[in-house]
Amino acid sequence: QAALRRFTFKIKFKPLTAEQRERMFVTEALGGKADLLTDELRRRLSKLEQLCPGDYAAVKRQTDILATEFSPDEFLDQLEAEHRIKPEVREQRGMGFVQ
């Protein structure tokens, strides 16, 4: 928090909306082919409420480093992994029987 006081302007980047998540997924994982977005992919994407553009960029960098292409399912698996490590997501989860 102390570091934030040094900035004159504070900008908070909000997560993508469901529509934005789908649009980015079509662009990044499906090569712009919206007809490849299945109901199952759409359902999984809808659960990733804290997803940001940087998460898509991180997954794209993984494909670059690994010199491979991810299938749509693999791309979404990696997005889900990026989403799970976000503090906002970890804080929402209960621990054991305590919710």
PDB file of N, CA and C in Angstrom:
ATOM      1  N   GLN A   1       0.811  -1.192   0.000  1.00  0.00           N
ATOM      2  CA  GLN A   1       0.000   0.000   0.000  1.00  0.00           C
ATOM      3  C   GLN A   1       0.858   1.261   0.000  1.00  0.00           C
ATOM      4  N   ALA A   2       2.013   1.204   0.677  1.00  0.00           N
ATOM      5  CA  ALA A   2       2.871   2.389   0.737  1.00  0.00           C
ATOM      6  C   ALA A   2       3.345   2.791  -0.654  1.00  0.00           C
ATOM      7  N   ALA A   3       3.601   1.823  -1.490  1.00  0.00           N
ATOM      8  CA  ALA A   3       4.064   2.121  -2.851  1.00  0.00           C
ATOM      9  C   ALA A   3       2.996   2.878  -3.638  1.00  0.00           C
ATOM     10  N   LEU A   4       1.745   2.591  -3.385  1.00  0.00           N
ATOM     11  CA  LEU A   4       0.661   3.260  -4.109  1.00  0.00           C
ATOM     12  C   LEU A   4       0.613   4.760  -3.831  1.00  0.00           C
ATOM     13  N   ARG A   5       1.041   5.172  -2.655  1.00  0.00           N
ATOM     14  CA  ARG A   5       1.016   6.604  -2.319  1.00  0.00           C
ATOM     15  C   ARG A   5       1.965   7.405  -3.198  1.00  0.00           C
ATOM     16  N   ARG A   6       2.918   6.757  -3.804  1.00  0.00           N
ATOM     17  CA  ARG A   6       3.900   7.452  -4.628  1.00  0.00           C
ATOM     18  C   ARG A   6       3.382   7.762  -6.031  1.00  0.00           C
ATOM     19  N   PHE A   7       2.264   7.201  -6.386  1.00  0.00           N
ATOM     20  CA  PHE A   7       1.687   7.441  -7.707  1.00  0.00           C
ATOM     21  C   PHE A   7       0.637   8.541  -7.620  1.00  0.00           C
ATOM     22  N   THR A   8       0.705   9.479  -8.526  1.00  0.00           N
ATOM     23  CA  THR A   8      -0.264  10.565  -8.556  1.00  0.00           C
ATOM     24  C   THR A   8      -1.635  10.058  -8.970  1.00  0.00           C
ATOM     25  N   PHE A   9      -1.666   9.190  -9.971  1.00  0.00           N
ATOM     26  CA  PHE A   9      -2.923   8.616 -10.450  1.00  0.00           C
ATOM     27  C   PHE A   9      -2.925   7.124 -10.160  1.00  0.00           C
ATOM     28  N   LYS A  10      -4.018   6.656  -9.622  1.00  0.00           N
ATOM     29  CA  LYS A  10      -4.179   5.231  -9.355  1.00  0.00           C
ATOM     30  C   LYS A  10      -5.214   4.683 -10.316  1.00  0.00           C
ATOM     31  N   ILE A  11      -4.856   3.631 -10.993  1.00  0.00           N
ATOM     32  CA  ILE A  11      -5.766   3.016 -11.961  1.00  0.00           C
ATOM     33  C   ILE A  11      -6.020   1.585 -11.525  1.00  0.00           C
ATOM     34  N   LYS A  12      -7.268   1.221 -11.461  1.00  0.00           N
ATOM     35  CA  LYS A  12      -7.619  -0.156 -11.139  1.00  0.00           C
ATOM     36  C   LYS A  12      -8.164  -0.806 -12.403  1.00  0.00           C
ATOM     37  N   PHE A  13      -7.522  -1.873 -12.809  1.00  0.00           N
ATOM     38  CA  PHE A  13      -7.984  -2.614 -13.972  1.00  0.00           C
ATOM     39  C   PHE A  13      -8.954  -3.685 -13.501  1.00  0.00           C
ATOM     40  N   LYS A  14     -10.167  -3.603 -13.978  1.00  0.00           N
ATOM     41  CA  LYS A  14     -11.192  -4.561 -13.584  1.00  0.00           C
ATOM     42  C   LYS A  14     -11.125  -5.795 -14.473  1.00  0.00           C
ATOM     43  N   PRO A  15     -11.623  -6.925 -13.961  1.00  0.00           N
ATOM     44  CA  PRO A  15     -11.650  -8.145 -14.778  1.00  0.00           C
ATOM     45  C   PRO A  15     -12.557  -7.973 -15.996  1.00  0.00           C
ATOM     46  N   LEU A  16     -12.344  -8.843 -16.954  1.00  0.00           N
ATOM     47  CA  LEU A  16     -13.150  -8.837 -18.174  1.00  0.00           C
ATOM     48  C   LEU A  16     -14.578  -9.285 -17.884  1.00  0.00           C
ATOM     49  N   THR A  17     -15.519  -8.772 -18.643  1.00  0.00           N
ATOM     50  CA  THR A  17     -16.900  -9.256 -18.562  1.00  0.00           C
ATOM     51  C   THR A  17     -16.971 -10.615 -19.259  1.00  0.00           C
ATOM     52  N   ALA A  18     -18.078 -11.317 -19.092  1.00  0.00           N
ATOM     53  CA  ALA A  18     -18.250 -12.620 -19.744  1.00  0.00           C
ATOM     54  C   ALA A  18     -18.117 -12.485 -21.260  1.00  0.00           C
ATOM     55  N   GLU A  19     -18.718 -11.448 -21.812  1.00  0.00           N
ATOM     56  CA  GLU A  19     -18.642 -11.227 -23.262  1.00  0.00           C
ATOM     57  C   GLU A  19     -17.202 -10.955 -23.702  1.00  0.00           C
ATOM     58  N   GLN A  20     -16.481 -10.170 -22.928  1.00  0.00           N
ATOM     59  CA  GLN A  20     -15.088  -9.867 -23.265  1.00  0.00           C
ATOM     60  C   GLN A  20     -14.209 -11.111 -23.161  1.00  0.00           C
ATOM     61  N   ARG A  21     -14.468 -11.944 -22.143  1.00  0.00           N
ATOM     62  CA  ARG A  21     -13.699 -13.193 -21.998  1.00  0.00           C
ATOM     63  C   ARG A  21     -13.897 -14.077 -23.216  1.00  0.00           C
ATOM     64  N   GLU A  22     -15.144 -14.194 -23.658  1.00  0.00           N
ATOM     65  CA  GLU A  22     -15.433 -15.024 -24.834  1.00  0.00           C
ATOM     66  C   GLU A  22     -14.770 -14.456 -26.083  1.00  0.00           C
ATOM     67  N   ARG A  23     -14.869 -13.153 -26.250  1.00  0.00           N
ATOM     68  CA  ARG A  23     -14.283 -12.517 -27.434  1.00  0.00           C
ATOM     69  C   ARG A  23     -12.765 -12.719 -27.476  1.00  0.00           C
ATOM     70  N   MET A  24     -12.116 -12.552 -26.324  1.00  0.00           N
ATOM     71  CA  MET A  24     -10.660 -12.748 -26.286  1.00  0.00           C
ATOM     72  C   MET A  24     -10.302 -14.203 -26.528  1.00  0.00           C
ATOM     73  N   PHE A  25     -11.114 -15.123 -25.995  1.00  0.00           N
ATOM     74  CA  PHE A  25     -10.844 -16.544 -26.198  1.00  0.00           C
ATOM     75  C   PHE A  25     -10.955 -16.895 -27.678  1.00  0.00           C
ATOM     76  N   VAL A  26     -11.984 -16.396 -28.325  1.00  0.00           N
ATOM     77  CA  VAL A  26     -12.153 -16.643 -29.765  1.00  0.00           C
ATOM     78  C   VAL A  26     -10.939 -16.118 -30.523  1.00  0.00           C
ATOM     79  N   THR A  27     -10.490 -14.937 -30.170  1.00  0.00           N
ATOM     80  CA  THR A  27      -9.342 -14.334 -30.856  1.00  0.00           C
ATOM     81  C   THR A  27      -8.053 -15.095 -30.581  1.00  0.00           C
ATOM     82  N   GLU A  28      -7.777 -15.385 -29.317  1.00  0.00           N
ATOM     83  CA  GLU A  28      -6.482 -15.948 -28.930  1.00  0.00           C
ATOM     84  C   GLU A  28      -6.392 -17.462 -29.073  1.00  0.00           C
ATOM     85  N   ALA A  29      -7.469 -18.173 -28.781  1.00  0.00           N
ATOM     86  CA  ALA A  29      -7.402 -19.639 -28.768  1.00  0.00           C
ATOM     87  C   ALA A  29      -8.053 -20.291 -29.979  1.00  0.00           C
ATOM     88  N   LEU A  30      -8.985 -19.590 -30.603  1.00  0.00           N
ATOM     89  CA  LEU A  30      -9.731 -20.198 -31.710  1.00  0.00           C
ATOM     90  C   LEU A  30      -9.419 -19.549 -33.052  1.00  0.00           C
ATOM     91  N   GLY A  31      -8.396 -18.725 -33.092  1.00  0.00           N
ATOM     92  CA  GLY A  31      -8.000 -18.094 -34.349  1.00  0.00           C
ATOM     93  C   GLY A  31      -9.077 -17.228 -34.965  1.00  0.00           C
ATOM     94  N   GLY A  32      -9.939 -16.647 -34.126  1.00  0.00           N
ATOM     95  CA  GLY A  32     -10.991 -15.768 -34.619  1.00  0.00           C
ATOM     96  C   GLY A  32     -12.232 -16.483 -35.124  1.00  0.00           C
ATOM     97  N   LYS A  33     -12.281 -17.797 -34.974  1.00  0.00           N
ATOM     98  CA  LYS A  33     -13.417 -18.590 -35.480  1.00  0.00           C
ATOM     99  C   LYS A  33     -14.436 -18.815 -34.363  1.00  0.00           C
ATOM    100  N   ALA A  34     -15.400 -17.911 -34.268  1.00  0.00           N
ATOM    101  CA  ALA A  34     -16.392 -17.952 -33.192  1.00  0.00           C
ATOM    102  C   ALA A  34     -17.237 -19.219 -33.215  1.00  0.00           C
ATOM    103  N   ASP A  35     -17.400 -19.828 -34.381  1.00  0.00           N
ATOM    104  CA  ASP A  35     -18.216 -21.043 -34.462  1.00  0.00           C
ATOM    105  C   ASP A  35     -17.562 -22.219 -33.739  1.00  0.00           C
ATOM    106  N   LEU A  36     -16.272 -22.102 -33.374  1.00  0.00           N
ATOM    107  CA  LEU A  36     -15.588 -23.165 -32.640  1.00  0.00           C
ATOM    108  C   LEU A  36     -15.783 -23.057 -31.128  1.00  0.00           C
ATOM    109  N   LEU A  37     -16.432 -21.990 -30.680  1.00  0.00           N
ATOM    110  CA  LEU A  37     -16.688 -21.808 -29.252  1.00  0.00           C
ATOM    111  C   LEU A  37     -17.884 -22.666 -28.849  1.00  0.00           C
ATOM    112  N   THR A  38     -17.593 -23.796 -28.229  1.00  0.00           N
ATOM    113  CA  THR A  38     -18.642 -24.742 -27.845  1.00  0.00           C
ATOM    114  C   THR A  38     -19.334 -24.286 -26.561  1.00  0.00           C
ATOM    115  N   ASP A  39     -20.464 -24.899 -26.282  1.00  0.00           N
ATOM    116  CA  ASP A  39     -21.182 -24.598 -25.040  1.00  0.00           C
ATOM    117  C   ASP A  39     -20.327 -24.941 -23.824  1.00  0.00           C
ATOM    118  N   GLU A  40     -19.574 -26.036 -23.912  1.00  0.00           N
ATOM    119  CA  GLU A  40     -18.709 -26.448 -22.801  1.00  0.00           C
ATOM    120  C   GLU A  40     -17.605 -25.418 -22.554  1.00  0.00           C
ATOM    121  N   LEU A  41     -16.956 -24.940 -23.610  1.00  0.00           N
ATOM    122  CA  LEU A  41     -15.932 -23.902 -23.458  1.00  0.00           C
ATOM    123  C   LEU A  41     -16.546 -22.630 -22.885  1.00  0.00           C
ATOM    124  N   ARG A  42     -17.713 -22.275 -23.368  1.00  0.00           N
ATOM    125  CA  ARG A  42     -18.415 -21.077 -22.884  1.00  0.00           C
ATOM    126  C   ARG A  42     -18.753 -21.220 -21.397  1.00  0.00           C
ATOM    127  N   ARG A  43     -19.199 -22.396 -20.994  1.00  0.00           N
ATOM    128  CA  ARG A  43     -19.541 -22.653 -19.588  1.00  0.00           C
ATOM    129  C   ARG A  43     -18.306 -22.507 -18.698  1.00  0.00           C
ATOM    130  N   ARG A  44     -17.195 -23.105 -19.121  1.00  0.00           N
ATOM    131  CA  ARG A  44     -15.962 -23.019 -18.335  1.00  0.00           C
ATOM    132  C   ARG A  44     -15.463 -21.575 -18.241  1.00  0.00           C
ATOM    133  N   LEU A  45     -15.530 -20.856 -19.351  1.00  0.00           N
ATOM    134  CA  LEU A  45     -15.097 -19.454 -19.355  1.00  0.00           C
ATOM    135  C   LEU A  45     -15.951 -18.597 -18.427  1.00  0.00           C
ATOM    136  N   SER A  46     -17.237 -18.911 -18.350  1.00  0.00           N
ATOM    137  CA  SER A  46     -18.151 -18.100 -17.540  1.00  0.00           C
ATOM    138  C   SER A  46     -17.791 -18.141 -16.060  1.00  0.00           C
ATOM    139  N   LYS A  47     -17.089 -19.178 -15.636  1.00  0.00           N
ATOM    140  CA  LYS A  47     -16.711 -19.319 -14.227  1.00  0.00           C
ATOM    141  C   LYS A  47     -15.473 -18.504 -13.855  1.00  0.00           C
ATOM    142  N   LEU A  48     -14.748 -18.011 -14.853  1.00  0.00           N
ATOM    143  CA  LEU A  48     -13.478 -17.321 -14.601  1.00  0.00           C
ATOM    144  C   LEU A  48     -13.712 -15.816 -14.461  1.00  0.00           C
ATOM    145  N   GLU A  49     -14.383 -15.438 -13.389  1.00  0.00           N
ATOM    146  CA  GLU A  49     -14.857 -14.065 -13.220  1.00  0.00           C
ATOM    147  C   GLU A  49     -13.758 -13.044 -12.952  1.00  0.00           C
ATOM    148  N   GLN A  50     -12.556 -13.485 -12.603  1.00  0.00           N
ATOM    149  CA  GLN A  50     -11.456 -12.551 -12.329  1.00  0.00           C
ATOM    150  C   GLN A  50     -10.434 -12.512 -13.462  1.00  0.00           C
ATOM    151  N   LEU A  51     -10.767 -13.085 -14.608  1.00  0.00           N
ATOM    152  CA  LEU A  51      -9.844 -13.154 -15.737  1.00  0.00           C
ATOM    153  C   LEU A  51      -9.585 -11.772 -16.323  1.00  0.00           C
ATOM    154  N   CYS A  52      -8.327 -11.506 -16.645  1.00  0.00           N
ATOM    155  CA  CYS A  52      -7.899 -10.224 -17.215  1.00  0.00           C
ATOM    156  C   CYS A  52      -7.124 -10.468 -18.509  1.00  0.00           C
ATOM    157  N   PRO A  53      -6.959  -9.441 -19.329  1.00  0.00           N
ATOM    158  CA  PRO A  53      -6.190  -9.611 -20.569  1.00  0.00           C
ATOM    159  C   PRO A  53      -4.783 -10.159 -20.337  1.00  0.00           C
ATOM    160  N   GLY A  54      -4.173  -9.796 -19.224  1.00  0.00           N
ATOM    161  CA  GLY A  54      -2.830 -10.290 -18.924  1.00  0.00           C
ATOM    162  C   GLY A  54      -2.772 -11.795 -18.771  1.00  0.00           C
ATOM    163  N   ASP A  55      -3.881 -12.412 -18.365  1.00  0.00           N
ATOM    164  CA  ASP A  55      -3.920 -13.870 -18.239  1.00  0.00           C
ATOM    165  C   ASP A  55      -3.836 -14.524 -19.610  1.00  0.00           C
ATOM    166  N   TYR A  56      -4.531 -13.950 -20.576  1.00  0.00           N
ATOM    167  CA  TYR A  56      -4.444 -14.450 -21.952  1.00  0.00           C
ATOM    168  C   TYR A  56      -3.021 -14.284 -22.481  1.00  0.00           C
ATOM    169  N   ALA A  57      -2.414 -13.131 -22.172  1.00  0.00           N
ATOM    170  CA  ALA A  57      -1.042 -12.872 -22.627  1.00  0.00           C
ATOM    171  C   ALA A  57      -0.072 -13.872 -22.012  1.00  0.00           C
ATOM    172  N   ALA A  58      -0.274 -14.219 -20.743  1.00  0.00           N
ATOM    173  CA  ALA A  58       0.601 -15.189 -20.082  1.00  0.00           C
ATOM    174  C   ALA A  58       0.513 -16.552 -20.761  1.00  0.00           C
ATOM    175  N   VAL A  59      -0.698 -16.969 -21.104  1.00  0.00           N
ATOM    176  CA  VAL A  59      -0.871 -18.262 -21.777  1.00  0.00           C
ATOM    177  C   VAL A  59      -0.248 -18.219 -23.171  1.00  0.00           C
ATOM    178  N   LYS A  60      -0.415 -17.116 -23.879  1.00  0.00           N
ATOM    179  CA  LYS A  60       0.209 -16.984 -25.207  1.00  0.00           C
ATOM    180  C   LYS A  60       1.731 -17.060 -25.100  1.00  0.00           C
ATOM    181  N   ARG A  61       2.300 -16.448 -24.058  1.00  0.00           N
ATOM    182  CA  ARG A  61       3.754 -16.526 -23.862  1.00  0.00           C
ATOM    183  C   ARG A  61       4.186 -17.954 -23.596  1.00  0.00           C
ATOM    184  N   GLN A  62       3.356 -18.721 -22.890  1.00  0.00           N
ATOM    185  CA  GLN A  62       3.679 -20.127 -22.646  1.00  0.00           C
ATOM    186  C   GLN A  62       3.791 -20.883 -23.963  1.00  0.00           C
ATOM    187  N   THR A  63       2.871 -20.616 -24.882  1.00  0.00           N
ATOM    188  CA  THR A  63       2.940 -21.308 -26.179  1.00  0.00           C
ATOM    189  C   THR A  63       4.190 -20.889 -26.939  1.00  0.00           C
ATOM    190  N   ASP A  64       4.578 -19.628 -26.817  1.00  0.00           N
ATOM    191  CA  ASP A  64       5.798 -19.158 -27.483  1.00  0.00           C
ATOM    192  C   ASP A  64       7.032 -19.840 -26.905  1.00  0.00           C
ATOM    193  N   ILE A  65       7.119 -19.886 -25.578  1.00  0.00           N
ATOM    194  CA  ILE A  65       8.283 -20.484 -24.921  1.00  0.00           C
ATOM    195  C   ILE A  65       8.364 -21.974 -25.217  1.00  0.00           C
ATOM    196  N   LEU A  66       7.221 -22.640 -25.196  1.00  0.00           N
ATOM    197  CA  LEU A  66       7.194 -24.085 -25.458  1.00  0.00           C
ATOM    198  C   LEU A  66       7.240 -24.405 -26.945  1.00  0.00           C
ATOM    199  N   ALA A  67       7.140 -23.385 -27.781  1.00  0.00           N
ATOM    200  CA  ALA A  67       7.138 -23.556 -29.245  1.00  0.00           C
ATOM    201  C   ALA A  67       6.091 -24.585 -29.665  1.00  0.00           C
ATOM    202  N   THR A  68       4.879 -24.383 -29.154  1.00  0.00           N
ATOM    203  CA  THR A  68       3.783 -25.298 -29.459  1.00  0.00           C
ATOM    204  C   THR A  68       2.483 -24.507 -29.542  1.00  0.00           C
ATOM    205  N   GLU A  69       1.469 -25.146 -30.047  1.00  0.00           N
ATOM    206  CA  GLU A  69       0.127 -24.563 -30.056  1.00  0.00           C
ATOM    207  C   GLU A  69      -0.725 -25.358 -29.079  1.00  0.00           C
ATOM    208  N   PHE A  70      -1.523 -24.670 -28.291  1.00  0.00           N
ATOM    209  CA  PHE A  70      -2.456 -25.342 -27.393  1.00  0.00           C
ATOM    210  C   PHE A  70      -3.774 -25.551 -28.125  1.00  0.00           C
ATOM    211  N   SER A  71      -4.392 -26.691 -27.869  1.00  0.00           N
ATOM    212  CA  SER A  71      -5.763 -26.887 -28.337  1.00  0.00           C
ATOM    213  C   SER A  71      -6.646 -25.929 -27.535  1.00  0.00           C
ATOM    214  N   PRO A  72      -7.879 -25.693 -27.975  1.00  0.00           N
ATOM    215  CA  PRO A  72      -8.766 -24.829 -27.183  1.00  0.00           C
ATOM    216  C   PRO A  72      -8.921 -25.300 -25.737  1.00  0.00           C
ATOM    217  N   ASP A  73      -9.031 -26.616 -25.530  1.00  0.00           N
ATOM    218  CA  ASP A  73      -9.149 -27.142 -24.165  1.00  0.00           C
ATOM    219  C   ASP A  73      -7.882 -26.880 -23.359  1.00  0.00           C
ATOM    220  N   GLU A  74      -6.723 -27.082 -23.972  1.00  0.00           N
ATOM    221  CA  GLU A  74      -5.456 -26.838 -23.280  1.00  0.00           C
ATOM    222  C   GLU A  74      -5.290 -25.355 -22.953  1.00  0.00           C
ATOM    223  N   PHE A  75      -5.673 -24.504 -23.891  1.00  0.00           N
ATOM    224  CA  PHE A  75      -5.590 -23.056 -23.662  1.00  0.00           C
ATOM    225  C   PHE A  75      -6.465 -22.679 -22.472  1.00  0.00           C
ATOM    226  N   LEU A  76      -7.670 -23.231 -22.431  1.00  0.00           N
ATOM    227  CA  LEU A  76      -8.582 -22.930 -21.331  1.00  0.00           C
ATOM    228  C   LEU A  76      -8.079 -23.530 -20.021  1.00  0.00           C
ATOM    229  N   ASP A  77      -7.465 -24.716 -20.079  1.00  0.00           N
ATOM    230  CA  ASP A  77      -6.848 -25.297 -18.875  1.00  0.00           C
ATOM    231  C   ASP A  77      -5.840 -24.322 -18.277  1.00  0.00           C
ATOM    232  N   GLN A  78      -5.023 -23.728 -19.130  1.00  0.00           N
ATOM    233  CA  GLN A  78      -4.003 -22.788 -18.662  1.00  0.00           C
ATOM    234  C   GLN A  78      -4.630 -21.495 -18.139  1.00  0.00           C
ATOM    235  N   LEU A  79      -5.695 -21.033 -18.780  1.00  0.00           N
ATOM    236  CA  LEU A  79      -6.405 -19.856 -18.260  1.00  0.00           C
ATOM    237  C   LEU A  79      -6.979 -20.149 -16.874  1.00  0.00           C
ATOM    238  N   GLU A  80      -7.522 -21.349 -16.699  1.00  0.00           N
ATOM    239  CA  GLU A  80      -8.066 -21.736 -15.391  1.00  0.00           C
ATOM    240  C   GLU A  80      -6.959 -21.764 -14.341  1.00  0.00           C
ATOM    241  N   ALA A  81      -5.769 -22.236 -14.723  1.00  0.00           N
ATOM    242  CA  ALA A  81      -4.635 -22.256 -13.792  1.00  0.00           C
ATOM    243  C   ALA A  81      -4.223 -20.833 -13.415  1.00  0.00           C
ATOM    244  N   GLU A  82      -4.174 -19.937 -14.398  1.00  0.00           N
ATOM    245  CA  GLU A  82      -3.850 -18.531 -14.124  1.00  0.00           C
ATOM    246  C   GLU A  82      -4.891 -17.921 -13.183  1.00  0.00           C
ATOM    247  N   HIS A  83      -6.143 -18.269 -13.399  1.00  0.00           N
ATOM    248  CA  HIS A  83      -7.244 -17.733 -12.596  1.00  0.00           C
ATOM    249  C   HIS A  83      -7.152 -18.227 -11.149  1.00  0.00           C
ATOM    250  N   ARG A  84      -6.808 -19.506 -10.964  1.00  0.00           N
ATOM    251  CA  ARG A  84      -6.751 -20.097  -9.624  1.00  0.00           C
ATOM    252  C   ARG A  84      -5.734 -19.414  -8.715  1.00  0.00           C
ATOM    253  N   ILE A  85      -4.652 -18.883  -9.283  1.00  0.00           N
ATOM    254  CA  ILE A  85      -3.602 -18.314  -8.428  1.00  0.00           C
ATOM    255  C   ILE A  85      -3.855 -16.855  -8.052  1.00  0.00           C
ATOM    256  N   LYS A  86      -4.910 -16.273  -8.551  1.00  0.00           N
ATOM    257  CA  LYS A  86      -5.222 -14.877  -8.223  1.00  0.00           C
ATOM    258  C   LYS A  86      -5.653 -14.777  -6.755  1.00  0.00           C
ATOM    259  N   PRO A  87      -5.145 -13.773  -6.039  1.00  0.00           N
ATOM    260  CA  PRO A  87      -5.520 -13.621  -4.623  1.00  0.00           C
ATOM    261  C   PRO A  87      -7.032 -13.524  -4.415  1.00  0.00           C
ATOM    262  N   GLU A  88      -7.736 -12.820  -5.311  1.00  0.00           N
ATOM    263  CA  GLU A  88      -9.188 -12.670  -5.166  1.00  0.00           C
ATOM    264  C   GLU A  88      -9.901 -14.015  -5.235  1.00  0.00           C
ATOM    265  N   VAL A  89      -9.364 -14.927  -6.022  1.00  0.00           N
ATOM    266  CA  VAL A  89      -9.979 -16.245  -6.186  1.00  0.00           C
ATOM    267  C   VAL A  89      -9.635 -17.126  -4.993  1.00  0.00           C
ATOM    268  N   ARG A  90      -8.377 -17.091  -4.567  1.00  0.00           N
ATOM    269  CA  ARG A  90      -7.962 -17.917  -3.426  1.00  0.00           C
ATOM    270  C   ARG A  90      -8.701 -17.525  -2.159  1.00  0.00           C
ATOM    271  N   GLU A  91      -8.957 -16.233  -1.970  1.00  0.00           N
ATOM    272  CA  GLU A  91      -9.646 -15.764  -0.768  1.00  0.00           C
ATOM    273  C   GLU A  91     -11.110 -16.174  -0.750  1.00  0.00           C
ATOM    274  N   GLN A  92     -11.700 -16.416  -1.913  1.00  0.00           N
ATOM    275  CA  GLN A  92     -13.115 -16.792  -1.990  1.00  0.00           C
ATOM    276  C   GLN A  92     -13.341 -18.245  -1.607  1.00  0.00           C
ATOM    277  N   ARG A  93     -12.311 -19.065  -1.786  1.00  0.00           N
ATOM    278  CA  ARG A  93     -12.484 -20.492  -1.524  1.00  0.00           C
ATOM    279  C   ARG A  93     -12.492 -20.767  -0.033  1.00  0.00           C
ATOM    280  N   GLY A  94     -13.361 -21.681   0.370  1.00  0.00           N
ATOM    281  CA  GLY A  94     -13.390 -22.102   1.752  1.00  0.00           C
ATOM    282  C   GLY A  94     -12.276 -23.099   2.018  1.00  0.00           C
ATOM    283  N   MET A  95     -12.037 -23.375   3.296  1.00  0.00           N
ATOM    284  CA  MET A  95     -11.006 -24.333   3.650  1.00  0.00           C
ATOM    285  C   MET A  95     -11.677 -25.479   4.390  1.00  0.00           C
ATOM    286  N   GLY A  96     -11.566 -26.673   3.842  1.00  0.00           N
ATOM    287  CA  GLY A  96     -12.184 -27.826   4.474  1.00  0.00           C
ATOM    288  C   GLY A  96     -13.674 -27.625   4.626  1.00  0.00           C
ATOM    289  N   PHE A  97     -14.163 -27.807   5.843  1.00  0.00           N
ATOM    290  CA  PHE A  97     -15.599 -27.649   6.081  1.00  0.00           C
ATOM    291  C   PHE A  97     -15.963 -26.213   6.435  1.00  0.00           C
ATOM    292  N   VAL A  98     -14.971 -25.341   6.602  1.00  0.00           N
ATOM    293  CA  VAL A  98     -15.227 -23.943   6.930  1.00  0.00           C
ATOM    294  C   VAL A  98     -15.443 -23.168   5.640  1.00  0.00           C
ATOM    295  N   GLN A  99     -16.581 -22.514   5.509  1.00  0.00           N
ATOM    296  CA  GLN A  99     -16.890 -21.743   4.299  1.00  0.00           C
ATOM    297  C   GLN A  99     -17.037 -20.289   4.648  1.00  0.00           C
TER     298      GLN A  99
END
